[in-house]
CSV table of C-alpha atoms in Angstrom, one decimal:
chain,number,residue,atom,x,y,z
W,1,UNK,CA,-19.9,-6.0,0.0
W,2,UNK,CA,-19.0,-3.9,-2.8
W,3,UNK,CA,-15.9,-1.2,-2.0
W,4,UNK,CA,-16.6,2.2,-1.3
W,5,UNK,CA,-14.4,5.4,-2.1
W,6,UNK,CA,-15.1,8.2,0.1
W,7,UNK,CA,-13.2,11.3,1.3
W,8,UNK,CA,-11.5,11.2,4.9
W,9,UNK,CA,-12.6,14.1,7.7
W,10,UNK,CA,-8.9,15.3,8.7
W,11,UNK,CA,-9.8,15.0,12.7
W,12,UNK,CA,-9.3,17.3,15.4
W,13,UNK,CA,-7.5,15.0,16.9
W,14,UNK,CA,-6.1,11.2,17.7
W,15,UNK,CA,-7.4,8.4,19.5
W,16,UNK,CA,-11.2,9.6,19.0
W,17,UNK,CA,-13.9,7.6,17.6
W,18,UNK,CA,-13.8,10.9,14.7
W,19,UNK,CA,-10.2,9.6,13.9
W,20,UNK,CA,-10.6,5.9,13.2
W,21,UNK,CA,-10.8,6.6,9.5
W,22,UNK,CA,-8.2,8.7,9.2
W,23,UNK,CA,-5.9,6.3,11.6
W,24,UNK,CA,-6.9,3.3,9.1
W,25,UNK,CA,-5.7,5.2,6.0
W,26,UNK,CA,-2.0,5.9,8.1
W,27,UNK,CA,-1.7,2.2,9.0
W,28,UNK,CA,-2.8,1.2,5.1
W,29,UNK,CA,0.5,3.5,4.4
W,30,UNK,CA,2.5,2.2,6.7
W,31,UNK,CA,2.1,-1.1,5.6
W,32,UNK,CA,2.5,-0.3,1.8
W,33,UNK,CA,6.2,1.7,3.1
W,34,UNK,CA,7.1,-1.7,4.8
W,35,UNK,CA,6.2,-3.6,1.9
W,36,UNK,CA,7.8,-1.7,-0.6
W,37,UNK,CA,11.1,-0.9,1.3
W,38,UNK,CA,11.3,-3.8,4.0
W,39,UNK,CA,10.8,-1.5,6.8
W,40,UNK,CA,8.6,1.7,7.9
W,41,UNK,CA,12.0,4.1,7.4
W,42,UNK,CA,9.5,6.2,5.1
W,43,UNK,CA,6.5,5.9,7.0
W,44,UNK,CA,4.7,9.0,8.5
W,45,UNK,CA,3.4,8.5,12.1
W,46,UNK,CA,-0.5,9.8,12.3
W,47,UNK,CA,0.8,12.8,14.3
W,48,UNK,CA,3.2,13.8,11.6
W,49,UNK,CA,0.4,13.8,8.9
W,50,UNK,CA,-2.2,15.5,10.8
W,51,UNK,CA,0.0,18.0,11.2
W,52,UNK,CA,0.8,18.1,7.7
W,53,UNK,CA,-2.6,18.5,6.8
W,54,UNK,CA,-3.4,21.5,9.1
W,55,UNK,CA,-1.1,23.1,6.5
W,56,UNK,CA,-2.6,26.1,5.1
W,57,UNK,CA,0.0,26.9,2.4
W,58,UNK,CA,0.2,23.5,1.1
W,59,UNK,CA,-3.9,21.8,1.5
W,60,UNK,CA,-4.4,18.8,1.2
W,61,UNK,CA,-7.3,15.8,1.0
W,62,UNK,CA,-7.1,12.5,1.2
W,63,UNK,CA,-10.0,9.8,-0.4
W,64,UNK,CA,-10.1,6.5,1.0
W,65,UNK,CA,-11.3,2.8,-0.8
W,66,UNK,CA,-13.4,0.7,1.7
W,67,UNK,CA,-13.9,-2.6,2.2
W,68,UNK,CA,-16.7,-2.3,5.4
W,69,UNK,CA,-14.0,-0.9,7.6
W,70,UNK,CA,-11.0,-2.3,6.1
W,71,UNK,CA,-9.1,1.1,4.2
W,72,UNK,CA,-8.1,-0.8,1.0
W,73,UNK,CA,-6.5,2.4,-1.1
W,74,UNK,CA,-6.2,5.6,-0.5
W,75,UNK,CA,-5.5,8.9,-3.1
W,76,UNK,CA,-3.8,11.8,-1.4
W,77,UNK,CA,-3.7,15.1,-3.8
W,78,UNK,CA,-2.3,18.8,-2.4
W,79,UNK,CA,-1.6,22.3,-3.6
W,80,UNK,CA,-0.2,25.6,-3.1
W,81,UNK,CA,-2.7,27.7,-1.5
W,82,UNK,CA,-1.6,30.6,-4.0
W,83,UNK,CA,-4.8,31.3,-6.1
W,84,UNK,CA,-2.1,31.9,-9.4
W,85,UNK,CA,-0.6,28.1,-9.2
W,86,UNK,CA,-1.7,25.8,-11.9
W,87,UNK,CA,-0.4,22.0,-10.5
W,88,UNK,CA,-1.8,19.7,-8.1
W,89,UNK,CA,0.1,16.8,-7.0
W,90,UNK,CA,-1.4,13.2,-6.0
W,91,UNK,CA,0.1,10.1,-4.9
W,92,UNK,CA,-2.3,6.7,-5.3
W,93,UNK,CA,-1.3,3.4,-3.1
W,94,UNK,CA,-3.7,0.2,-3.0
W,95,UNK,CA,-3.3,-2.7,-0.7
W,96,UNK,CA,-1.8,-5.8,-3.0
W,97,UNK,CA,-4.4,-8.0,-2.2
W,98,UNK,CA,-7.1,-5.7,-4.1
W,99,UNK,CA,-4.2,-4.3,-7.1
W,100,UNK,CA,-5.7,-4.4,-11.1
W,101,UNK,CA,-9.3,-4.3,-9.7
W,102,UNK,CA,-10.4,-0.7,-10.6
W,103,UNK,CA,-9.3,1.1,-7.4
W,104,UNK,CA,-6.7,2.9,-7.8
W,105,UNK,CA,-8.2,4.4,-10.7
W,106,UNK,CA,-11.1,5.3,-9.2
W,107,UNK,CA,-9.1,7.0,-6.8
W,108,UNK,CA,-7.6,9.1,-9.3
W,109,UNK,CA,-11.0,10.0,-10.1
W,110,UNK,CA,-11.2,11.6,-7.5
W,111,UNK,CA,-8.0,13.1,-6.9
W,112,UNK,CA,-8.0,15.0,-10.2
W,113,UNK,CA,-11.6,16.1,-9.6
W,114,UNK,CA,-10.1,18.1,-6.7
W,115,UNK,CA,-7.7,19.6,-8.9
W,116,UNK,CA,-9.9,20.2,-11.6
W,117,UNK,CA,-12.6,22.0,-9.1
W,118,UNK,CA,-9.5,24.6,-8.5
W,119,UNK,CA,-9.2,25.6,-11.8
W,120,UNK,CA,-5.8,24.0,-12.1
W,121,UNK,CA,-4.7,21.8,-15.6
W,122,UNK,CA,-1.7,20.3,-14.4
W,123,UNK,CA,-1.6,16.9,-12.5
W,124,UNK,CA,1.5,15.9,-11.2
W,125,UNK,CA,1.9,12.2,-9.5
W,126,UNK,CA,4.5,10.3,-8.6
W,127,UNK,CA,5.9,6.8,-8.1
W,128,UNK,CA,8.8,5.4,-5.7
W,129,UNK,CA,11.0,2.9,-6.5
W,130,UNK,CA,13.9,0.9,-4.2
W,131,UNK,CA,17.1,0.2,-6.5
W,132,UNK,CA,15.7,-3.6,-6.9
W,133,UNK,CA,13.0,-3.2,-8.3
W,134,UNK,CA,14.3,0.4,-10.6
W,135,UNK,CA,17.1,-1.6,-11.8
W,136,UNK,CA,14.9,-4.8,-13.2
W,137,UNK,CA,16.3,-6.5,-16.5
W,138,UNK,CA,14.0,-5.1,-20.1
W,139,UNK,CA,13.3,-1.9,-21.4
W,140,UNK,CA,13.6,1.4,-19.9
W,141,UNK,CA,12.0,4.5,-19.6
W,142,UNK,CA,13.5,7.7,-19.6
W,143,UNK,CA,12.8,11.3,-18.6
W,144,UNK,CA,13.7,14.0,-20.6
W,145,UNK,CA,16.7,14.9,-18.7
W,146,UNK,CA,19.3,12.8,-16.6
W,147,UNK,CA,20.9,9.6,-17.3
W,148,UNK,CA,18.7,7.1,-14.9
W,149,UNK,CA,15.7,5.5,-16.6
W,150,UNK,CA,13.0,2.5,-14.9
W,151,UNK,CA,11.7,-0.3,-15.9
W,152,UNK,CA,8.8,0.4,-18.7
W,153,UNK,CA,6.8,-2.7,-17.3
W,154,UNK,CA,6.5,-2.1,-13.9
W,155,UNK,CA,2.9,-1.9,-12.8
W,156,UNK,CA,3.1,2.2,-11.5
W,157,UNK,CA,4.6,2.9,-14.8
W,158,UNK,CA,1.6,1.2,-16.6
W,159,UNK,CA,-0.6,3.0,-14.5
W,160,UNK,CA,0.5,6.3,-14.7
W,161,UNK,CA,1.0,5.8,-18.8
W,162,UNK,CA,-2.2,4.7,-19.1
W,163,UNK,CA,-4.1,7.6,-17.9
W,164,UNK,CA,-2.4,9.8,-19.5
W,165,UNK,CA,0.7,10.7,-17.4
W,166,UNK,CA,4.1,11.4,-19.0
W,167,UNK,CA,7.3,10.8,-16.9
W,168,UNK,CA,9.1,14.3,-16.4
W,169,UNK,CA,11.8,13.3,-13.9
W,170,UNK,CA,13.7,11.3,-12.3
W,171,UNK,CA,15.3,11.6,-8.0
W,172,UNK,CA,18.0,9.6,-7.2
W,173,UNK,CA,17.2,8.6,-3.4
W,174,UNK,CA,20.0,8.2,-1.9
W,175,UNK,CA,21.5,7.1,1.5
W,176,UNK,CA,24.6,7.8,4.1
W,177,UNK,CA,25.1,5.5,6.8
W,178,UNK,CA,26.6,8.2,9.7
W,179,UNK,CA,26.6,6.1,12.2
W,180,UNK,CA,29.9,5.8,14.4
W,181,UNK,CA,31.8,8.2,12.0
W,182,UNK,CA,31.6,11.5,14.2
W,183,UNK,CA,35.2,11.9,13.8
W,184,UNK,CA,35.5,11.7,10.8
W,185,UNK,CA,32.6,14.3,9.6
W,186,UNK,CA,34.2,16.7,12.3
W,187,UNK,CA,37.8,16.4,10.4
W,188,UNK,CA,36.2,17.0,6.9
W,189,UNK,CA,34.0,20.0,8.4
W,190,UNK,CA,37.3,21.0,9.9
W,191,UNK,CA,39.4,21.6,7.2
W,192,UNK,CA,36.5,23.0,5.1
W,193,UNK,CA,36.3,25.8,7.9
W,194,UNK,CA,39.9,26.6,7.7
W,195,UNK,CA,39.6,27.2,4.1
W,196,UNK,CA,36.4,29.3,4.7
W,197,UNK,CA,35.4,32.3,2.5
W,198,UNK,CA,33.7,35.5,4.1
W,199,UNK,CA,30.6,33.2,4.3
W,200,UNK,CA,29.7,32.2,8.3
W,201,UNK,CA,27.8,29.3,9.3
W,202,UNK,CA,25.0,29.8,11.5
W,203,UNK,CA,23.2,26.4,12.7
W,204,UNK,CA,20.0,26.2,14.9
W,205,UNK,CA,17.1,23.5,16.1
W,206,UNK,CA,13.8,23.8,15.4
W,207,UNK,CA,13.4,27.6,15.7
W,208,UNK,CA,15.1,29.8,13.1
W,209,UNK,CA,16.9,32.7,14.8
W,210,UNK,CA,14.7,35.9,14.6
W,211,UNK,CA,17.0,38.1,13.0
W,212,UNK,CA,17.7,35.5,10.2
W,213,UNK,CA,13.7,34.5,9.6
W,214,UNK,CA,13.1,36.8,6.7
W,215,UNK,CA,16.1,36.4,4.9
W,216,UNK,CA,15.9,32.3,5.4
W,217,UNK,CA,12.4,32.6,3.6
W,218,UNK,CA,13.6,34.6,1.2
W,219,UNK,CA,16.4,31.7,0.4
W,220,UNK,CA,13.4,29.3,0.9
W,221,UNK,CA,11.6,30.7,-2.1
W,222,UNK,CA,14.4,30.1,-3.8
W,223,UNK,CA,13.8,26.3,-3.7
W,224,UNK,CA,10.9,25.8,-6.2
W,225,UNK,CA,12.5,28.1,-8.8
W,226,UNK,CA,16.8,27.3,-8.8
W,227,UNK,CA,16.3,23.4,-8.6
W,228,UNK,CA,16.3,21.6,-11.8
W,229,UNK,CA,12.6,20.9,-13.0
W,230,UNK,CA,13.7,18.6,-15.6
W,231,UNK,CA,10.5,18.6,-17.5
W,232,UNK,CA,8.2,19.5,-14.8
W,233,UNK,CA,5.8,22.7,-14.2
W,234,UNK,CA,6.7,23.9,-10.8
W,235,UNK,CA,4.7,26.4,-9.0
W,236,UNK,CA,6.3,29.2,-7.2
W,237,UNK,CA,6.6,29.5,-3.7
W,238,UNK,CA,5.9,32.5,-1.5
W,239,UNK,CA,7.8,32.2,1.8
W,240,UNK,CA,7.8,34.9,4.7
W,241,UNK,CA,8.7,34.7,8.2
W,242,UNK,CA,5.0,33.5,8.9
W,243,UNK,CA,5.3,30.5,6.5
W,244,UNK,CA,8.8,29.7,8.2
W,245,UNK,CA,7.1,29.9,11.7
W,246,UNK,CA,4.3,27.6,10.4
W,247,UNK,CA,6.4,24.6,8.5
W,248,UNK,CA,8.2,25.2,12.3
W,249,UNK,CA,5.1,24.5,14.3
W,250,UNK,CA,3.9,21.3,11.7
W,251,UNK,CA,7.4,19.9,12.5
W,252,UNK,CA,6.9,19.9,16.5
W,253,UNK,CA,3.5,19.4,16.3
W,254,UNK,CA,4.3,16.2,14.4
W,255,UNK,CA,7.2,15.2,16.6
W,256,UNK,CA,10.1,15.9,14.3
W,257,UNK,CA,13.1,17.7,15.1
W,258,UNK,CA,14.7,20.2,12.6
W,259,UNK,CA,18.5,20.4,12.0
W,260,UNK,CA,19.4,23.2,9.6
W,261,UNK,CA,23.1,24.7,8.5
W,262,UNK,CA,22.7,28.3,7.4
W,263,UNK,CA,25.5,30.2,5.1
W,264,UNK,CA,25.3,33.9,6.1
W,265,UNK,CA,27.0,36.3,3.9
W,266,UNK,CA,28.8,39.5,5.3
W,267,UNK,CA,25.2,41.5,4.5
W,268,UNK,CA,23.7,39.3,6.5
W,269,UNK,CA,21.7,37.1,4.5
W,270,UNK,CA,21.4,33.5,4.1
W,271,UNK,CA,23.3,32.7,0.7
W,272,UNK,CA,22.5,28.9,1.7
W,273,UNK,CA,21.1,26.4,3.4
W,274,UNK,CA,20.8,22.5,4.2
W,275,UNK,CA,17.7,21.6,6.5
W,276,UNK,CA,17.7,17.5,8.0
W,277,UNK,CA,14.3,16.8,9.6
W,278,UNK,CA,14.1,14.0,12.2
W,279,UNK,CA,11.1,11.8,12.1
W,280,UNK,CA,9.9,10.2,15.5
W,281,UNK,CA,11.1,7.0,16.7
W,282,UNK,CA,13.0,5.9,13.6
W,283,UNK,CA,16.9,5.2,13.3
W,284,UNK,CA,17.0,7.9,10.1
W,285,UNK,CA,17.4,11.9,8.9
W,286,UNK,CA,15.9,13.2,6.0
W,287,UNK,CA,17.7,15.7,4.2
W,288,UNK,CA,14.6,17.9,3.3
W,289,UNK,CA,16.2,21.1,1.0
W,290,UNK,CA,19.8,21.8,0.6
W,291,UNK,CA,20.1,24.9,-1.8
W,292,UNK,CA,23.1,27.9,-2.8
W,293,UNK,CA,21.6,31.1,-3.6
W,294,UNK,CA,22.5,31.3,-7.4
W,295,UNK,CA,24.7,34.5,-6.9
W,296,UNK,CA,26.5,33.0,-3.7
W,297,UNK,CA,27.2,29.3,-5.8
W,298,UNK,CA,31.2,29.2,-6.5
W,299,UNK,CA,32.2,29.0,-2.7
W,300,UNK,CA,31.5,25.5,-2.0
W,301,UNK,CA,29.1,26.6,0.4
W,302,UNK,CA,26.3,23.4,-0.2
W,303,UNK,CA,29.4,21.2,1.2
W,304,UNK,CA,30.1,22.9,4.2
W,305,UNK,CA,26.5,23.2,5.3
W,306,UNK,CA,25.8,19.7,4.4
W,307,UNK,CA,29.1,18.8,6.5
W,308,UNK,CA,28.1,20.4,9.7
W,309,UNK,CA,24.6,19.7,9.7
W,310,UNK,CA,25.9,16.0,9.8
W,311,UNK,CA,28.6,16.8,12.5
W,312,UNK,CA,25.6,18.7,14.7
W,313,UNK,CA,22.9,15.3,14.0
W,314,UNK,CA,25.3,12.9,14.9
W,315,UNK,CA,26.2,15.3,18.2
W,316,UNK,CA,22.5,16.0,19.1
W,317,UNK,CA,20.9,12.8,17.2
W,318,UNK,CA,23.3,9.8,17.9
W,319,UNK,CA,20.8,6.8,17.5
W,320,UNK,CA,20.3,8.1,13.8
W,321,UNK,CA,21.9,5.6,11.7
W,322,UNK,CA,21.4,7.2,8.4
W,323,UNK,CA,20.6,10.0,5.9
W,324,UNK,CA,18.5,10.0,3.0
W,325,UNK,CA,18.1,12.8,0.3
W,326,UNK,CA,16.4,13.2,-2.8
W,327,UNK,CA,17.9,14.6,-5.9
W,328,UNK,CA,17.0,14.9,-9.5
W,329,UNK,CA,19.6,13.1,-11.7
W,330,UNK,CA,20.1,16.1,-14.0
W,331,UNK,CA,21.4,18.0,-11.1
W,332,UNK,CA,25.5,17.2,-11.1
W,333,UNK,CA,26.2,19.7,-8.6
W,334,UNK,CA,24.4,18.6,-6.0
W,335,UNK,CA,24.8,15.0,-6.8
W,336,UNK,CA,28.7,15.5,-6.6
W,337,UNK,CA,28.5,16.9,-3.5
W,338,UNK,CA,26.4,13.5,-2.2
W,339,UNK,CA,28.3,11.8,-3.9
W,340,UNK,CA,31.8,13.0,-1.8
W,341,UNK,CA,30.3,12.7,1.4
W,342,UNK,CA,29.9,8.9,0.8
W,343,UNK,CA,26.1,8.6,-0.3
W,344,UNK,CA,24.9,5.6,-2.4
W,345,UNK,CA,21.9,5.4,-4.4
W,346,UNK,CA,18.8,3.3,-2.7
W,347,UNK,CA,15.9,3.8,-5.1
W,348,UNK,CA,14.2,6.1,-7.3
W,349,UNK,CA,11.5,8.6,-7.1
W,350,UNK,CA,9.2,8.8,-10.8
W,351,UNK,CA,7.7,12.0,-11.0
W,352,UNK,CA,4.9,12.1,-14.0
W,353,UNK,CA,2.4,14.6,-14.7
W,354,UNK,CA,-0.5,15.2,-17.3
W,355,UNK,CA,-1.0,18.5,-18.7
């Protein structure tokens, strides 16, 4: 029976004969996550991705390869609802057992066929790597800024070179194990308070406080334009209270909690901010955004929110084990601050794009 590549109907909801499809193309995932990392630490539950794709600032479709009704590859592209952004992003997995046959470029087919259709020319994609396999012996490939480089040979790398791609940055993924070590990240967050600037911490779950919503989406806007890009085209973000309420809602609605550490200058507003977001049932944090406001950097205001945030996840989370964060290796500042608080790198994240 040949394979057939077909878009998935994002259901209404679980556990109905409308959701098989979209359940199969979740467990495909999850299997690919355990393969490539040992375990499902990275693995979206089909709650937390329907959630995701109810998302009306960030849309997103997902394609599926079928063997009858075996899902055998899937393509996943999204966008910023924003009619003036230009980039759509994709990520293409394929089960091993059906790797080098065609599929996964057919998939991308498809996936850049929805991009196209919006009008947009650039097509970002990206490519995750644990530190075994990003630290193989033979050449290496670099992005333009940032000292990490990959393995040329590796098959993602072939792929994404030979349609076209070009790789524009590199993330260090990196991990902190936090478990047992309360103590500890209360003393550090201790001292830092003592030594406190003007600047007051304000730390909440889930729901952002209401008189803090528009200025936190006003630092959240922040994100897409103070991070390093390396040699990426970023589209803006427009956040308001609304878009804050919404990324809110997708959290619960998934089942993840959200931890976040806000910096509050004497006006007011947030000068900073470090967000952790607890997936369901697994033993780890993801450390989601962690930016300073450019005209509040100099304090040392990214260490103090990272430090209480862990001091409050340990408190409220203690069967979380460890921390993971992304960071792009051009970006010192942030990496020094990871780097004090004890985290180690665990992989690498290729981002590549095509226009």
């Amino acid at each position: 029976m040949p394979v057939e590549v077909r878009e998935v109907a994002i259901p209404a909801s679980l556990g109905t004969p409308e959701s098989t499809e979209f359940e199969r193309v979740v467990e495909l995932q999850t299997e690919i996550e355990v393969e490539r990392w040992g375990d499902d630490r990275f693995a979206y539950t089909a709650p937390e991705l329907l959630a995701l794709y109810r998302d009306e600032y960030l849309p997103r479709r997902v394609f599926a390869a079928w063997d009858g009704d075996r899902c055998v590859g899937r393509a996943t592209v999204w966008w910023e609802a924003d009619p003036a952004a230009v980039r759509g992003d994709i990520v293409i997995e394929v089960a091993p057992d059906r790797r080098r046959s065609g599929l996964g470029s057919a998939l991308l087919e498809r996936a850049e066929a929805v991009v196209h259709d919006l009008g947009r020319d650039v097509f970002g994609m990206f490519v995750d790597l644990p530190i075994a396999a990003a630290e193989q012996p033979g050449e290496g490939l670099r992005a333009p800024q940032g000292d990490a480089s990959i393995p040329a040979d590796l098959p993602g790398v072939r792929f994404a070179q030979h349609h076209g791609y070009t790789l524009r940055q590199l993330e260090r993924q990196s991990g902190l194990t936090v478990a047992g070590r309360l103590d500890e990240f209360r003393d550090a967050a201790g001292r830092r308070e003592a030594e406190a600037s003007a600047y007051r911490l304000v730390g909440w779950v889930d729901r952002t406080p209401e008189d803090l919503v528009e200025s936190y989406a006003a630092a959240r806007a922040r994100m897409a334009l103070d991070v390093p890009a390396g040699g990426l085209t970023l589209d803006e973000e427009h956040w308001d209270a609304a878009r804050v309420r919404a990324h809110e809602d997708r959290a619960l609605e998934g089942g993840r909690m959200l931890l976040v550490q806000a910096a509050v200058a004497a006006d007011g507003s947030v000068a900073g901010y470090t967000e952790l977001e607890l997936p369901p049932g697994k033993p780890v944090a993801y450390q989601s955004d962690t930016l300073v406001v450019a005209a509040h950097r100099g304090h040392g205001l990214g260490l103090r929110v990272k430090l209480a945030n862990l001091v409050r996840l340990i408190e409220v989370a203690p069967e979380r084990t460890d921390v993971y964060t992304w960071n792009a290796d051009e970006n010192e500042h942030m990496l020094a601050i990871n780097v004090a608080l004890g985290f180690e790198v665990r992989g690498l994240s290729a981002e590549w794009q095509r226009g």
